Structure formats: structure tokens, C-alpha cells
Amino acid sequence: MKVIILWSLILIMAILCLAFKKRTGWLSLLFLTIGITVFSLLTPEGKLLWQFHGFRITLGALEAGLFRAGILIFLQLLSKLIISSKIKLPGKAGTFLNQVFGIYEKLTATKIPYTGEKKLKIDNLIKFIDDRLIFAWNNFEKL
């Protein structure tokens, strides 16, 4: 039941992100969900749903994986919406959180450049990530 409630909240958050036109990597969220759920299935618990050559898919492990993935996706969508609202929180903790969300916005604002090649080269990806981190580090005070 808690998984259904959580994914309902995620649906609402996704609709809000679309309404506010926030750039969200929907494909990466899908891969995150699939990855966490599959790794959660490696520790079977609960009612057996299906078995394939010794690999068991159980209800408890499936629910646990979907819940864990849902929490991460919910928090990512929530951070996107908090960034868009430009909330200013009072105090030192508020200043710190505003800086963290500012850095998060700068790091996620730019898409990974497409080089026109069919295969993504790991060198290009690592160089892009390094450039974004160096930019954030150098402009930390300005953010």
C-alpha cells in the first residue's frame, strides 16, 4: 500500500515538473527504477511470484525495490521543484540549503553534449562531468 501511495505522489510531482517545464531526465529515472528493483530482487523475501533457473522473484523484494527507487525519484523531483520556486529559507541552515540547491541547479541545467556519434564515448562523458564540477567549484561563491 505504501508503494502505491509513494508512486501516486511521484506521478503528481512528475506532472508538476512538466507544468513548470523543468528539465528532468525521464530515461535516467526509468533506468534508476529498473536498476534498484533488479538489485533488490537479489535478496528474495516474501511470497514467491516467479522462478527462473533458481532466480526467484518475490513480492517482498519487488515491493522493497520499488519503494527504494520511488524514494530516490521522489526526492529528485522534489529538489527540481524546490529549485524552481526559489524558496529562501532563514538562518544558517537555510543559507546552506539554498547554496546546495543552487549548485544542484547549475550542475543539472546543462545537457550532456551529443557529438553526433552513435556510441557515447566515456572520455567525452568524463570530460563533461569534470568541466561541470570545475565550473561549480570555481563559481561556488557566485552561486
JSON list of C-alpha atoms in Angstrom, two decimals:
[
{"chain": "A", "resi": 1, "resn": "MET", "atom": "CA", "xyz": [0.00, 0.00, 0.00]},
{"chain": "A", "resi": 2, "resn": "LYS", "atom": "CA", "xyz": [2.82, 2.43, 0.82]},
{"chain": "A", "resi": 3, "resn": "VAL", "atom": "CA", "xyz": [4.37, 1.75, -2.60]},
{"chain": "A", "resi": 4, "resn": "ILE", "atom": "CA", "xyz": [1.12, 2.75, -4.32]},
{"chain": "A", "resi": 5, "resn": "ILE", "atom": "CA", "xyz": [0.88, 5.97, -2.28]},
{"chain": "A", "resi": 6, "resn": "LEU", "atom": "CA", "xyz": [4.53, 6.83, -2.99]},
{"chain": "A", "resi": 7, "resn": "TRP", "atom": "CA", "xyz": [4.20, 6.28, -6.74]},
{"chain": "A", "resi": 8, "resn": "SER", "atom": "CA", "xyz": [0.99, 8.34, -6.74]},
{"chain": "A", "resi": 9, "resn": "LEU", "atom": "CA", "xyz": [2.96, 11.20, -5.19]},
{"chain": "A", "resi": 10, "resn": "ILE", "atom": "CA", "xyz": [5.67, 10.70, -7.81]},
{"chain": "A", "resi": 11, "resn": "LEU", "atom": "CA", "xyz": [3.04, 10.97, -10.54]},
{"chain": "A", "resi": 12, "resn": "ILE", "atom": "CA", "xyz": [1.84, 14.27, -9.05]},
{"chain": "A", "resi": 13, "resn": "MET", "atom": "CA", "xyz": [5.42, 15.54, -8.81]},
{"chain": "A", "resi": 14, "resn": "ALA", "atom": "CA", "xyz": [6.09, 14.49, -12.42]},
{"chain": "A", "resi": 15, "resn": "ILE", "atom": "CA", "xyz": [3.01, 16.40, -13.59]},
{"chain": "A", "resi": 16, "resn": "LEU", "atom": "CA", "xyz": [4.20, 19.47, -11.66]},
{"chain": "A", "resi": 17, "resn": "CYS", "atom": "CA", "xyz": [7.66, 19.19, -13.21]},
{"chain": "A", "resi": 18, "resn": "LEU", "atom": "CA", "xyz": [6.10, 19.04, -16.65]},
{"chain": "A", "resi": 19, "resn": "ALA", "atom": "CA", "xyz": [3.85, 22.01, -15.82]},
{"chain": "A", "resi": 20, "resn": "PHE", "atom": "CA", "xyz": [6.83, 24.10, -14.66]},
{"chain": "A", "resi": 21, "resn": "LYS", "atom": "CA", "xyz": [8.88, 22.89, -17.65]},
{"chain": "A", "resi": 22, "resn": "LYS", "atom": "CA", "xyz": [11.72, 21.58, -15.52]},
{"chain": "A", "resi": 23, "resn": "ARG", "atom": "CA", "xyz": [14.28, 19.53, -17.41]},
{"chain": "A", "resi": 24, "resn": "THR", "atom": "CA", "xyz": [14.17, 16.08, -15.92]},
{"chain": "A", "resi": 25, "resn": "GLY", "atom": "CA", "xyz": [15.96, 13.05, -17.30]},
{"chain": "A", "resi": 26, "resn": "TRP", "atom": "CA", "xyz": [12.99, 10.71, -17.56]},
{"chain": "A", "resi": 27, "resn": "LEU", "atom": "CA", "xyz": [15.06, 7.95, -19.12]},
{"chain": "A", "resi": 28, "resn": "SER", "atom": "CA", "xyz": [17.60, 8.10, -16.30]},
{"chain": "A", "resi": 29, "resn": "LEU", "atom": "CA", "xyz": [14.76, 7.89, -13.76]},
{"chain": "A", "resi": 30, "resn": "LEU", "atom": "CA", "xyz": [13.47, 4.80, -15.56]},
{"chain": "A", "resi": 31, "resn": "PHE", "atom": "CA", "xyz": [16.92, 3.18, -15.51]},
{"chain": "A", "resi": 32, "resn": "LEU", "atom": "CA", "xyz": [17.27, 4.08, -11.83]},
{"chain": "A", "resi": 33, "resn": "THR", "atom": "CA", "xyz": [13.97, 2.37, -11.05]},
{"chain": "A", "resi": 34, "resn": "ILE", "atom": "CA", "xyz": [14.84, -0.74, -13.04]},
{"chain": "A", "resi": 35, "resn": "GLY", "atom": "CA", "xyz": [18.34, -1.00, -11.58]},
{"chain": "A", "resi": 36, "resn": "ILE", "atom": "CA", "xyz": [17.33, -0.61, -7.95]},
{"chain": "A", "resi": 37, "resn": "THR", "atom": "CA", "xyz": [14.42, -3.02, -8.36]},
{"chain": "A", "resi": 38, "resn": "VAL", "atom": "CA", "xyz": [16.58, -5.68, -10.04]},
{"chain": "A", "resi": 39, "resn": "PHE", "atom": "CA", "xyz": [19.25, -5.46, -7.34]},
{"chain": "A", "resi": 40, "resn": "SER", "atom": "CA", "xyz": [16.57, -5.65, -4.68]},
{"chain": "A", "resi": 41, "resn": "LEU", "atom": "CA", "xyz": [15.32, -8.88, -6.26]},
{"chain": "A", "resi": 42, "resn": "LEU", "atom": "CA", "xyz": [18.68, -10.50, -5.47]},
{"chain": "A", "resi": 43, "resn": "THR", "atom": "CA", "xyz": [17.62, -10.81, -1.83]},
{"chain": "A", "resi": 44, "resn": "PRO", "atom": "CA", "xyz": [14.35, -12.75, -2.01]},
{"chain": "A", "resi": 45, "resn": "GLU", "atom": "CA", "xyz": [11.79, -12.28, 0.74]},
{"chain": "A", "resi": 46, "resn": "GLY", "atom": "CA", "xyz": [8.08, -12.84, 0.95]},
{"chain": "A", "resi": 47, "resn": "LYS", "atom": "CA", "xyz": [5.71, -14.65, -1.37]},
{"chain": "A", "resi": 48, "resn": "LEU", "atom": "CA", "xyz": [7.27, -16.31, -4.42]},
{"chain": "A", "resi": 49, "resn": "LEU", "atom": "CA", "xyz": [5.84, -14.84, -7.63]},
{"chain": "A", "resi": 50, "resn": "TRP", "atom": "CA", "xyz": [8.03, -16.43, -10.26]},
{"chain": "A", "resi": 51, "resn": "GLN", "atom": "CA", "xyz": [11.14, -18.59, -10.52]},
{"chain": "A", "resi": 52, "resn": "PHE", "atom": "CA", "xyz": [13.52, -18.94, -13.45]},
{"chain": "A", "resi": 53, "resn": "HIS", "atom": "CA", "xyz": [16.52, -21.29, -13.20]},
{"chain": "A", "resi": 54, "resn": "GLY", "atom": "CA", "xyz": [16.95, -20.69, -9.49]},
{"chain": "A", "resi": 55, "resn": "PHE", "atom": "CA", "xyz": [16.38, -16.92, -9.68]},
{"chain": "A", "resi": 56, "resn": "ARG", "atom": "CA", "xyz": [13.39, -16.09, -7.51]},
{"chain": "A", "resi": 57, "resn": "ILE", "atom": "CA", "xyz": [11.19, -13.05, -7.90]},
{"chain": "A", "resi": 58, "resn": "THR", "atom": "CA", "xyz": [9.37, -12.46, -4.65]},
{"chain": "A", "resi": 59, "resn": "LEU", "atom": "CA", "xyz": [6.68, -9.97, -3.72]},
{"chain": "A", "resi": 60, "resn": "GLY", "atom": "CA", "xyz": [8.56, -8.54, -0.74]},
{"chain": "A", "resi": 61, "resn": "ALA", "atom": "CA", "xyz": [11.75, -7.90, -2.70]},
{"chain": "A", "resi": 62, "resn": "LEU", "atom": "CA", "xyz": [9.79, -6.36, -5.58]},
{"chain": "A", "resi": 63, "resn": "GLU", "atom": "CA", "xyz": [7.91, -4.01, -3.24]},
{"chain": "A", "resi": 64, "resn": "ALA", "atom": "CA", "xyz": [11.12, -3.09, -1.40]},
{"chain": "A", "resi": 65, "resn": "GLY", "atom": "CA", "xyz": [12.91, -2.28, -4.66]},
{"chain": "A", "resi": 66, "resn": "LEU", "atom": "CA", "xyz": [10.05, -0.18, -5.99]},
{"chain": "A", "resi": 67, "resn": "PHE", "atom": "CA", "xyz": [9.82, 1.66, -2.67]},
{"chain": "A", "resi": 68, "resn": "ARG", "atom": "CA", "xyz": [13.56, 2.42, -2.55]},
{"chain": "A", "resi": 69, "resn": "ALA", "atom": "CA", "xyz": [13.59, 3.59, -6.15]},
{"chain": "A", "resi": 70, "resn": "GLY", "atom": "CA", "xyz": [10.46, 5.63, -5.52]},
{"chain": "A", "resi": 71, "resn": "ILE", "atom": "CA", "xyz": [12.05, 7.45, -2.60]},
{"chain": "A", "resi": 72, "resn": "LEU", "atom": "CA", "xyz": [15.07, 8.45, -4.72]},
{"chain": "A", "resi": 73, "resn": "ILE", "atom": "CA", "xyz": [12.92, 9.58, -7.64]},
{"chain": "A", "resi": 74, "resn": "PHE", "atom": "CA", "xyz": [10.56, 11.49, -5.35]},
{"chain": "A", "resi": 75, "resn": "LEU", "atom": "CA", "xyz": [13.48, 13.35, -3.76]},
{"chain": "A", "resi": 76, "resn": "GLN", "atom": "CA", "xyz": [14.98, 14.20, -7.15]},
{"chain": "A", "resi": 77, "resn": "LEU", "atom": "CA", "xyz": [11.67, 15.56, -8.46]},
{"chain": "A", "resi": 78, "resn": "LEU", "atom": "CA", "xyz": [11.13, 17.45, -5.21]},
{"chain": "A", "resi": 79, "resn": "SER", "atom": "CA", "xyz": [14.54, 19.08, -5.49]},
{"chain": "A", "resi": 80, "resn": "LYS", "atom": "CA", "xyz": [13.74, 20.15, -9.07]},
{"chain": "A", "resi": 81, "resn": "LEU", "atom": "CA", "xyz": [10.53, 21.79, -7.86]},
{"chain": "A", "resi": 82, "resn": "ILE", "atom": "CA", "xyz": [12.21, 23.46, -4.87]},
{"chain": "A", "resi": 83, "resn": "ILE", "atom": "CA", "xyz": [14.82, 24.94, -7.19]},
{"chain": "A", "resi": 84, "resn": "SER", "atom": "CA", "xyz": [12.10, 26.33, -9.46]},
{"chain": "A", "resi": 85, "resn": "SER", "atom": "CA", "xyz": [10.24, 28.05, -6.62]},
{"chain": "A", "resi": 86, "resn": "LYS", "atom": "CA", "xyz": [13.34, 29.97, -5.43]},
{"chain": "A", "resi": 87, "resn": "ILE", "atom": "CA", "xyz": [12.43, 29.44, -1.77]},
{"chain": "A", "resi": 88, "resn": "LYS", "atom": "CA", "xyz": [14.66, 31.40, 0.61]},
{"chain": "A", "resi": 89, "resn": "LEU", "atom": "CA", "xyz": [14.98, 29.60, 3.93]},
{"chain": "A", "resi": 90, "resn": "PRO", "atom": "CA", "xyz": [16.01, 31.62, 7.01]},
{"chain": "A", "resi": 91, "resn": "GLY", "atom": "CA", "xyz": [19.12, 31.09, 9.13]},
{"chain": "A", "resi": 92, "resn": "LYS", "atom": "CA", "xyz": [22.45, 29.40, 8.54]},
{"chain": "A", "resi": 93, "resn": "ALA", "atom": "CA", "xyz": [20.81, 26.09, 7.64]},
{"chain": "A", "resi": 94, "resn": "GLY", "atom": "CA", "xyz": [18.61, 27.89, 5.10]},
{"chain": "A", "resi": 95, "resn": "THR", "atom": "CA", "xyz": [21.62, 29.61, 3.55]},
{"chain": "A", "resi": 96, "resn": "PHE", "atom": "CA", "xyz": [23.43, 26.29, 3.31]},
{"chain": "A", "resi": 97, "resn": "LEU", "atom": "CA", "xyz": [20.42, 24.57, 1.68]},
{"chain": "A", "resi": 98, "resn": "ASN", "atom": "CA", "xyz": [19.98, 27.45, -0.77]},
{"chain": "A", "resi": 99, "resn": "GLN", "atom": "CA", "xyz": [23.63, 27.07, -1.79]},
{"chain": "A", "resi": 100, "resn": "VAL", "atom": "CA", "xyz": [23.27, 23.30, -2.18]},
{"chain": "A", "resi": 101, "resn": "PHE", "atom": "CA", "xyz": [20.16, 23.68, -4.35]},
{"chain": "A", "resi": 102, "resn": "GLY", "atom": "CA", "xyz": [21.88, 26.42, -6.36]},
{"chain": "A", "resi": 103, "resn": "ILE", "atom": "CA", "xyz": [24.82, 24.17, -7.11]},
{"chain": "A", "resi": 104, "resn": "TYR", "atom": "CA", "xyz": [22.46, 21.29, -7.95]},
{"chain": "A", "resi": 105, "resn": "GLU", "atom": "CA", "xyz": [20.61, 23.57, -10.39]},
{"chain": "A", "resi": 106, "resn": "LYS", "atom": "CA", "xyz": [23.84, 24.62, -12.11]},
{"chain": "A", "resi": 107, "resn": "LEU", "atom": "CA", "xyz": [25.09, 21.04, -12.38]},
{"chain": "A", "resi": 108, "resn": "THR", "atom": "CA", "xyz": [21.84, 19.69, -13.82]},
{"chain": "A", "resi": 109, "resn": "ALA", "atom": "CA", "xyz": [20.99, 22.66, -16.07]},
{"chain": "A", "resi": 110, "resn": "THR", "atom": "CA", "xyz": [23.22, 21.60, -18.96]},
{"chain": "A", "resi": 111, "resn": "LYS", "atom": "CA", "xyz": [22.56, 18.58, -21.12]},
{"chain": "A", "resi": 112, "resn": "ILE", "atom": "CA", "xyz": [25.38, 16.22, -21.97]},
{"chain": "A", "resi": 113, "resn": "PRO", "atom": "CA", "xyz": [26.53, 17.33, -25.43]},
{"chain": "A", "resi": 114, "resn": "TYR", "atom": "CA", "xyz": [25.77, 14.97, -28.27]},
{"chain": "A", "resi": 115, "resn": "THR", "atom": "CA", "xyz": [28.79, 14.50, -30.50]},
{"chain": "A", "resi": 116, "resn": "GLY", "atom": "CA", "xyz": [26.85, 13.08, -33.45]},
{"chain": "A", "resi": 117, "resn": "GLU", "atom": "CA", "xyz": [28.32, 9.64, -32.97]},
{"chain": "A", "resi": 118, "resn": "LYS", "atom": "CA", "xyz": [26.16, 6.60, -32.44]},
{"chain": "A", "resi": 119, "resn": "LYS", "atom": "CA", "xyz": [28.21, 5.50, -29.45]},
{"chain": "A", "resi": 120, "resn": "LEU", "atom": "CA", "xyz": [28.76, 7.69, -26.41]},
{"chain": "A", "resi": 121, "resn": "LYS", "atom": "CA", "xyz": [32.45, 7.77, -25.64]},
{"chain": "A", "resi": 122, "resn": "ILE", "atom": "CA", "xyz": [33.33, 7.56, -21.97]},
{"chain": "A", "resi": 123, "resn": "ASP", "atom": "CA", "xyz": [36.11, 10.14, -22.44]},
{"chain": "A", "resi": 124, "resn": "ASN", "atom": "CA", "xyz": [33.60, 12.76, -23.59]},
{"chain": "A", "resi": 125, "resn": "LEU", "atom": "CA", "xyz": [31.28, 12.00, -20.69]},
{"chain": "A", "resi": 126, "resn": "ILE", "atom": "CA", "xyz": [34.02, 12.18, -18.06]},
{"chain": "A", "resi": 127, "resn": "LYS", "atom": "CA", "xyz": [35.38, 15.41, -19.58]},
{"chain": "A", "resi": 128, "resn": "PHE", "atom": "CA", "xyz": [31.89, 16.94, -19.49]},
{"chain": "A", "resi": 129, "resn": "ILE", "atom": "CA", "xyz": [31.37, 15.94, -15.85]},
{"chain": "A", "resi": 130, "resn": "ASP", "atom": "CA", "xyz": [34.81, 17.30, -14.92]},
{"chain": "A", "resi": 131, "resn": "ASP", "atom": "CA", "xyz": [34.08, 20.60, -16.66]},
{"chain": "A", "resi": 132, "resn": "ARG", "atom": "CA", "xyz": [30.74, 20.97, -14.82]},
{"chain": "A", "resi": 133, "resn": "LEU", "atom": "CA", "xyz": [32.33, 20.21, -11.44]},
{"chain": "A", "resi": 134, "resn": "ILE", "atom": "CA", "xyz": [35.22, 22.63, -12.06]},
{"chain": "A", "resi": 135, "resn": "PHE", "atom": "CA", "xyz": [32.71, 25.31, -13.10]},
{"chain": "A", "resi": 136, "resn": "ALA", "atom": "CA", "xyz": [30.68, 24.75, -9.92]},
{"chain": "A", "resi": 137, "resn": "TRP", "atom": "CA", "xyz": [33.81, 24.80, -7.75]},
{"chain": "A", "resi": 138, "resn": "ASN", "atom": "CA", "xyz": [35.17, 27.99, -9.31]},
{"chain": "A", "resi": 139, "resn": "ASN", "atom": "CA", "xyz": [31.81, 29.77, -9.12]},
{"chain": "A", "resi": 140, "resn": "PHE", "atom": "CA", "xyz": [30.80, 28.50, -5.68]},
{"chain": "A", "resi": 141, "resn": "GLU", "atom": "CA", "xyz": [30.72, 31.97, -4.13]},
{"chain": "A", "resi": 142, "resn": "LYS", "atom": "CA", "xyz": [28.73, 33.41, -7.05]},
{"chain": "A", "resi": 143, "resn": "LEU", "atom": "CA", "xyz": [26.08, 30.67, -6.84]}
]
